[in-house]
C-alpha positions as protocol buffer text, in pm:
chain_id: "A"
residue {
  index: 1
  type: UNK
  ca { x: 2127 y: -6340 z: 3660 }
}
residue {
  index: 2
  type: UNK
  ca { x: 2434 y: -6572 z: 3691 }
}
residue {
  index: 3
  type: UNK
  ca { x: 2650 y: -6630 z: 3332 }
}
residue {
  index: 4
  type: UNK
  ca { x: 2940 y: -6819 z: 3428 }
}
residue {
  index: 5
  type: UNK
  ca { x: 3174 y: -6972 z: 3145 }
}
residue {
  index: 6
  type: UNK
  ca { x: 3350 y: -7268 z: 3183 }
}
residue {
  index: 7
  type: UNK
  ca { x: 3599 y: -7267 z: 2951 }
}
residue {
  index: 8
  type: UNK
  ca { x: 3727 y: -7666 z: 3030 }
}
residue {
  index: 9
  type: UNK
  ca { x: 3408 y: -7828 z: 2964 }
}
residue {
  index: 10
  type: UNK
  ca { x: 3332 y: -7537 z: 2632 }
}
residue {
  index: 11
  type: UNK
  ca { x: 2997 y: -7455 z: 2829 }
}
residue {
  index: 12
  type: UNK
  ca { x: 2829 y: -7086 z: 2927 }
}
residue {
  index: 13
  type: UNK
  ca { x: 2589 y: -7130 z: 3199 }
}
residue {
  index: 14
  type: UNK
  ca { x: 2267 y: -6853 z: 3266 }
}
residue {
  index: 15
  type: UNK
  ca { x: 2066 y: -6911 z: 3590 }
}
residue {
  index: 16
  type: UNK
  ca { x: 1801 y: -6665 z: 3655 }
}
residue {
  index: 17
  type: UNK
  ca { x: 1467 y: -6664 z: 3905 }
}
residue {
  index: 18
  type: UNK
  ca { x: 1178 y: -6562 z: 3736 }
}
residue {
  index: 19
  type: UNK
  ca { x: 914 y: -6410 z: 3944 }
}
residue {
  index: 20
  type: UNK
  ca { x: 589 y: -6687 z: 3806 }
}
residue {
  index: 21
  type: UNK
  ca { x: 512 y: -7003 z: 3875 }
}
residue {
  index: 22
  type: UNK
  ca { x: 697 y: -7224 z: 3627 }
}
residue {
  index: 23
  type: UNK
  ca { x: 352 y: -7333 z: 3379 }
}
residue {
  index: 24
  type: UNK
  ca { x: 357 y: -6954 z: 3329 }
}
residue {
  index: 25
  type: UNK
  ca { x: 759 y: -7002 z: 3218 }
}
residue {
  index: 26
  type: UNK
  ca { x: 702 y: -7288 z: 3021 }
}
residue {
  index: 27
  type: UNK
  ca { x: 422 y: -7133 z: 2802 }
}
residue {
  index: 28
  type: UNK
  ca { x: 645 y: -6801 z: 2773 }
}
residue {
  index: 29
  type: UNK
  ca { x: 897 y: -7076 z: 2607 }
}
residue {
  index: 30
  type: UNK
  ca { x: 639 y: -7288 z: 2401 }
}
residue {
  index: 31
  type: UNK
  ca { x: 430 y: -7064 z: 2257 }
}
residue {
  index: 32
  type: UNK
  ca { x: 521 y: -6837 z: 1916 }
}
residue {
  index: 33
  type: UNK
  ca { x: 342 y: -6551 z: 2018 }
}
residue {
  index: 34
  type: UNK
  ca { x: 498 y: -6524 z: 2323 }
}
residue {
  index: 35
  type: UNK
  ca { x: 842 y: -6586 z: 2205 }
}
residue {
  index: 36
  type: UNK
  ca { x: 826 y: -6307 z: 2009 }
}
residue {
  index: 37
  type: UNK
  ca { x: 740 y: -6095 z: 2281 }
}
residue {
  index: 38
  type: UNK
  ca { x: 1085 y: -6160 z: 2476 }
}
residue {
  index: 39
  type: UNK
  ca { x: 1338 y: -6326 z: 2293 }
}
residue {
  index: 40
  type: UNK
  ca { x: 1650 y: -6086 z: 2205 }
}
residue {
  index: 41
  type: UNK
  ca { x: 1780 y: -5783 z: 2277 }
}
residue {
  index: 42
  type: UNK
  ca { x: 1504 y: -5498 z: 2330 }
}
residue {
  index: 43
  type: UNK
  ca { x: 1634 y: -5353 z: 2013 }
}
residue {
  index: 44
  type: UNK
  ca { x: 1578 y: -5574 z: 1777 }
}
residue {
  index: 45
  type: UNK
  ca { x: 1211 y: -5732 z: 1676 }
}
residue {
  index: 46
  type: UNK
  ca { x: 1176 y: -6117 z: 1702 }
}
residue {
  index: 47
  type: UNK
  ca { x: 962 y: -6287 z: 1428 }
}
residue {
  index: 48
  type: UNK
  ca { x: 921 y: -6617 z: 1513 }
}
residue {
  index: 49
  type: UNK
  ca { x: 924 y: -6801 z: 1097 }
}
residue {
  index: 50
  type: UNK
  ca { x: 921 y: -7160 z: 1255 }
}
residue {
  index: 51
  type: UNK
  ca { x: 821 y: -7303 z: 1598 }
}
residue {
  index: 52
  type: UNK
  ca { x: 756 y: -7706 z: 1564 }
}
residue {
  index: 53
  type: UNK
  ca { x: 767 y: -7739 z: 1935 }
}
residue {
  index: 54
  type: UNK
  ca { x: 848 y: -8139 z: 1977 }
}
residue {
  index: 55
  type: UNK
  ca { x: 1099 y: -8387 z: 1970 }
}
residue {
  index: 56
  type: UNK
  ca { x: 1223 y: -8315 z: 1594 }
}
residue {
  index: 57
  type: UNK
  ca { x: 1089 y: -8028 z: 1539 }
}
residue {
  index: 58
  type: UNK
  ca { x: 1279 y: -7722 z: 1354 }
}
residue {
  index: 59
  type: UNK
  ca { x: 1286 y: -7382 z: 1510 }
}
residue {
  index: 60
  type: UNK
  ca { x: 1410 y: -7045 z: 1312 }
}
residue {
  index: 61
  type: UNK
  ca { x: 1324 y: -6676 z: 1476 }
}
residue {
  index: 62
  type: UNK
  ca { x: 1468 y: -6368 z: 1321 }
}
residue {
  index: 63
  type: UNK
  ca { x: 1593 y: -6030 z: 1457 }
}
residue {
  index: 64
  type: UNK
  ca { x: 1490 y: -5725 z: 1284 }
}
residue {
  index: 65
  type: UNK
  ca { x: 1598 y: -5412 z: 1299 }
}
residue {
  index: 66
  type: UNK
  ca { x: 1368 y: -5162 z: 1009 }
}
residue {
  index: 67
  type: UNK
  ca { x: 1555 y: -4863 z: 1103 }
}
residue {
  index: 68
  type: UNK
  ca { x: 1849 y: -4991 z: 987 }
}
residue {
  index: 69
  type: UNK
  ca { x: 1724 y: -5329 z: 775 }
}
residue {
  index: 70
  type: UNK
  ca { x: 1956 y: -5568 z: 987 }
}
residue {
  index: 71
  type: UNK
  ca { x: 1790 y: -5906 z: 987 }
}
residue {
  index: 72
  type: UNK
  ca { x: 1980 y: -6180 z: 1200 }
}
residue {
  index: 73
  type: UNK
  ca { x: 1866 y: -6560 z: 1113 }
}
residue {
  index: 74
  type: UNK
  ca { x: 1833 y: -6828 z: 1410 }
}
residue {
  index: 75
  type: UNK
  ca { x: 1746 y: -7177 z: 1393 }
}
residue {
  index: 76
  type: UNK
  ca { x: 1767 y: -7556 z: 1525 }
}
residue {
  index: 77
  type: UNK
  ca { x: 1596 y: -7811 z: 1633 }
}
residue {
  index: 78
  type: UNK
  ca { x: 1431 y: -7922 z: 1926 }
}
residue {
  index: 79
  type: UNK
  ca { x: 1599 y: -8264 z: 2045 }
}
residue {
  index: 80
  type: UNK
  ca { x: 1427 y: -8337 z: 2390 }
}
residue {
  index: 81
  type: UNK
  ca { x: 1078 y: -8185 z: 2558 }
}
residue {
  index: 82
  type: UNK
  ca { x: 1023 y: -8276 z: 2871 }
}
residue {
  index: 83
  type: UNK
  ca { x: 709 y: -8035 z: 2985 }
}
residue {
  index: 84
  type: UNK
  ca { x: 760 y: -7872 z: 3193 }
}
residue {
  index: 85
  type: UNK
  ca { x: 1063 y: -7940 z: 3314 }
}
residue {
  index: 86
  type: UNK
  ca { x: 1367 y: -7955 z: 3019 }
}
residue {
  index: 87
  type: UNK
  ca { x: 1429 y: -7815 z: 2701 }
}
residue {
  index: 88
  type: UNK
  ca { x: 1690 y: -7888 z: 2469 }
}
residue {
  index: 89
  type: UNK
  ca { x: 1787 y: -7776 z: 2171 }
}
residue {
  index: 90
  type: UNK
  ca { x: 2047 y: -7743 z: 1852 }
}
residue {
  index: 91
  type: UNK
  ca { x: 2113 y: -7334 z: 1832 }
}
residue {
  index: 92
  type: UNK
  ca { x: 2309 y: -7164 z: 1507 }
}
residue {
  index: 93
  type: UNK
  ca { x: 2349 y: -6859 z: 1427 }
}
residue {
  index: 94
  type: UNK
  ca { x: 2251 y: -6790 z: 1033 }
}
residue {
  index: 95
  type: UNK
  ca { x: 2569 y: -6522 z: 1031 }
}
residue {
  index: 96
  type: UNK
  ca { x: 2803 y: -6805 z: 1066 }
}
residue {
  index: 97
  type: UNK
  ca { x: 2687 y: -7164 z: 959 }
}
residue {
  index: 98
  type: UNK
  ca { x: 2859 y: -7430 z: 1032 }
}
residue {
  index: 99
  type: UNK
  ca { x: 2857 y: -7360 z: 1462 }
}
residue {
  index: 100
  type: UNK
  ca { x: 2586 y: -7504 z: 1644 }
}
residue {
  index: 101
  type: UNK
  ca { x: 2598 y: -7534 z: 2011 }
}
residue {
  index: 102
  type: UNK
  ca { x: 2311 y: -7769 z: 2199 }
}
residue {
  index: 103
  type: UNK
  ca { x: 2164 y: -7557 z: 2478 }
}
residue {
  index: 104
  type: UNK
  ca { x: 1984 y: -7750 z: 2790 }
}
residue {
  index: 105
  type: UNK
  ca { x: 1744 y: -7545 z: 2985 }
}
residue {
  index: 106
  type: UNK
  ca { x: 1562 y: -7633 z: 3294 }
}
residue {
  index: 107
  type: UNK
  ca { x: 1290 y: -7480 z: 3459 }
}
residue {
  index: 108
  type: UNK
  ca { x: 1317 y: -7543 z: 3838 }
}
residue {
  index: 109
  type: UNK
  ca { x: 941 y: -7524 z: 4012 }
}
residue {
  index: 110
  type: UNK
  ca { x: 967 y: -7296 z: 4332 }
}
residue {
  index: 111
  type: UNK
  ca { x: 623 y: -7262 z: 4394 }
}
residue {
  index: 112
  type: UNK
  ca { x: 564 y: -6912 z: 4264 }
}
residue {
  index: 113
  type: UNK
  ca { x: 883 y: -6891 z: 4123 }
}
residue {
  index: 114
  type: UNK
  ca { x: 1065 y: -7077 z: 3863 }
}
residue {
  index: 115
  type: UNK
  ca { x: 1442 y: -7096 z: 3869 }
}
residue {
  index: 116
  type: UNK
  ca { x: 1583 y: -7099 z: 3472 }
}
residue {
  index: 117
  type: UNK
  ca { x: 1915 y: -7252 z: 3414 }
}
residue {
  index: 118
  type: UNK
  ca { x: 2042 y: -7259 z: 3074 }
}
residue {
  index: 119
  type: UNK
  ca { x: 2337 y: -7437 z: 2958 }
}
residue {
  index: 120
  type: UNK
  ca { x: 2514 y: -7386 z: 2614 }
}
residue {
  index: 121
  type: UNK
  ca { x: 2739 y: -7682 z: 2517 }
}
residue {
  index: 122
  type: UNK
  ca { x: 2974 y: -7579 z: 2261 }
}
residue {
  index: 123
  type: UNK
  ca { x: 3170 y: -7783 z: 1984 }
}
residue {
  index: 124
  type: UNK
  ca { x: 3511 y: -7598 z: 2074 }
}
residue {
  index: 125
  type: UNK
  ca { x: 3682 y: -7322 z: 2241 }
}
residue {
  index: 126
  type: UNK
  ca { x: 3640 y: -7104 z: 1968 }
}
residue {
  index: 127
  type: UNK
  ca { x: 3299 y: -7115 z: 1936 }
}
residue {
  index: 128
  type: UNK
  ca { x: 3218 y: -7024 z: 2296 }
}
residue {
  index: 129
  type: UNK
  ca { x: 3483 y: -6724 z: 2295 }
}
residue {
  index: 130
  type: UNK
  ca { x: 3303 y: -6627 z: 1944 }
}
residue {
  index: 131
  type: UNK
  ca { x: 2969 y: -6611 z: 2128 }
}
residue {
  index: 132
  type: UNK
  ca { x: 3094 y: -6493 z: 2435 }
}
residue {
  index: 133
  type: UNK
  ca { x: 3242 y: -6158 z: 2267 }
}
residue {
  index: 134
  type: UNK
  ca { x: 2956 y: -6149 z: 2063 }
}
residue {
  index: 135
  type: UNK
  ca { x: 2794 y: -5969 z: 2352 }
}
residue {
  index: 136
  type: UNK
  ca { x: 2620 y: -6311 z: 2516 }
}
residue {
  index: 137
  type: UNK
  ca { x: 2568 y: -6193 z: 2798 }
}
residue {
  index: 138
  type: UNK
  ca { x: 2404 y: -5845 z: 2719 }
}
residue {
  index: 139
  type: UNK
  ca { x: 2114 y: -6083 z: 2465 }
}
residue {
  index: 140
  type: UNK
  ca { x: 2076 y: -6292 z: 2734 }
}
residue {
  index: 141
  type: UNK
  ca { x: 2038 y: -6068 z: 3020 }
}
residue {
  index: 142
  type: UNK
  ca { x: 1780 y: -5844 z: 2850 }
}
residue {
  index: 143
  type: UNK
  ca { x: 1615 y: -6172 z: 2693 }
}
residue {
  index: 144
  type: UNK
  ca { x: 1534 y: -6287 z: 3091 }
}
residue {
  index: 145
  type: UNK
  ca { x: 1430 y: -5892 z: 3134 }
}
residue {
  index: 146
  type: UNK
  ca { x: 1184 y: -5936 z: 2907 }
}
residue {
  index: 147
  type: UNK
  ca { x: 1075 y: -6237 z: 3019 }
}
residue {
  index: 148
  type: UNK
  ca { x: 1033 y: -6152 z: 3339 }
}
residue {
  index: 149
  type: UNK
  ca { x: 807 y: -5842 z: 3183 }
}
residue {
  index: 150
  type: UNK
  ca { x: 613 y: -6069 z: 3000 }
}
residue {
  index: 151
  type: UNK
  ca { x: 549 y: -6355 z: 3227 }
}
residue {
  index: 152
  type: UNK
  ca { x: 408 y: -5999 z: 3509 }
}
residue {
  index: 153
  type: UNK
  ca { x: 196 y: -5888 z: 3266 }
}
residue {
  index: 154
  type: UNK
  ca { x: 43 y: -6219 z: 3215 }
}
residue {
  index: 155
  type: UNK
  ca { x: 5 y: -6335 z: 3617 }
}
């Protein structure tokens, strides 16, 4: 996977090639159940609360952790659909309101691939350098590994 930050135009770019044709992607990315089943860091449990999947719709999935009780808020709303082609949508982190970045993402047919390119737009320079020592990368990364695990299991 490719994360590349741009700090001049505030943006962090992820490309990744999934190994499924890109209807398989696109459902992996539309549907709650399947959300839930790759979205996040491995150690944490998505629970997808909201999914309103068109133009307008809200969004809100939640990390859990029961071990420990850590439960991590995420929400926005969907501002273009284009299936299956383009997503795009508002993204905040409950933890600290107030800075919402709009993320693009484009799924690229390749026949029995589908190249993913995400693109985070953020409000300023601190935002982005919040997120990006956040960890980004790490989420993100094992986020497309489970993807990729999902979208195998379902071929």
């Amino acid at each position: 996977m490719a994360f590349t930050v741009n700090k001049e135009a505030k943006t962090v770019t992820l490309d990744r090639v999934i190994n499924a044709p890109r209807e398989l992607v696109w459902k992996a990315y539309s549907t709650p159940e399947l959300i839930a089943q790759w979205w996040g860091p491995r150690e944490y449990e998505t629970v997808v609360d909201t999914l309103e999947f068109k133009q307008g719709g809200k969004w809100r999935f939640v990390h859990r952790k029961e071990e420990t009780d850590e439960e991590y808020g995420f929400h926005g709303e969907y501002k273009e659909i284009s299936e299956p082609a383009k997503i795009v949508w508002t993204f905040e982190w409950e933890g600290m309101p107030g800075h919402v970045l709009t993320e693009t993402i484009t799924f690229e047919d390749m026949g029995e691939k589908t190249n993913v390119t995400s693109v985070s737009q953020f409000v300023d320079i601190k935002d982005l350098e919040g997120m990006v020592n956040m960890d980004m990368e790490s989420g993100a990364t094992q986020s497309m590994d489970r993807l990729q695990e999902l979208v195998a299991r379902m071929k």
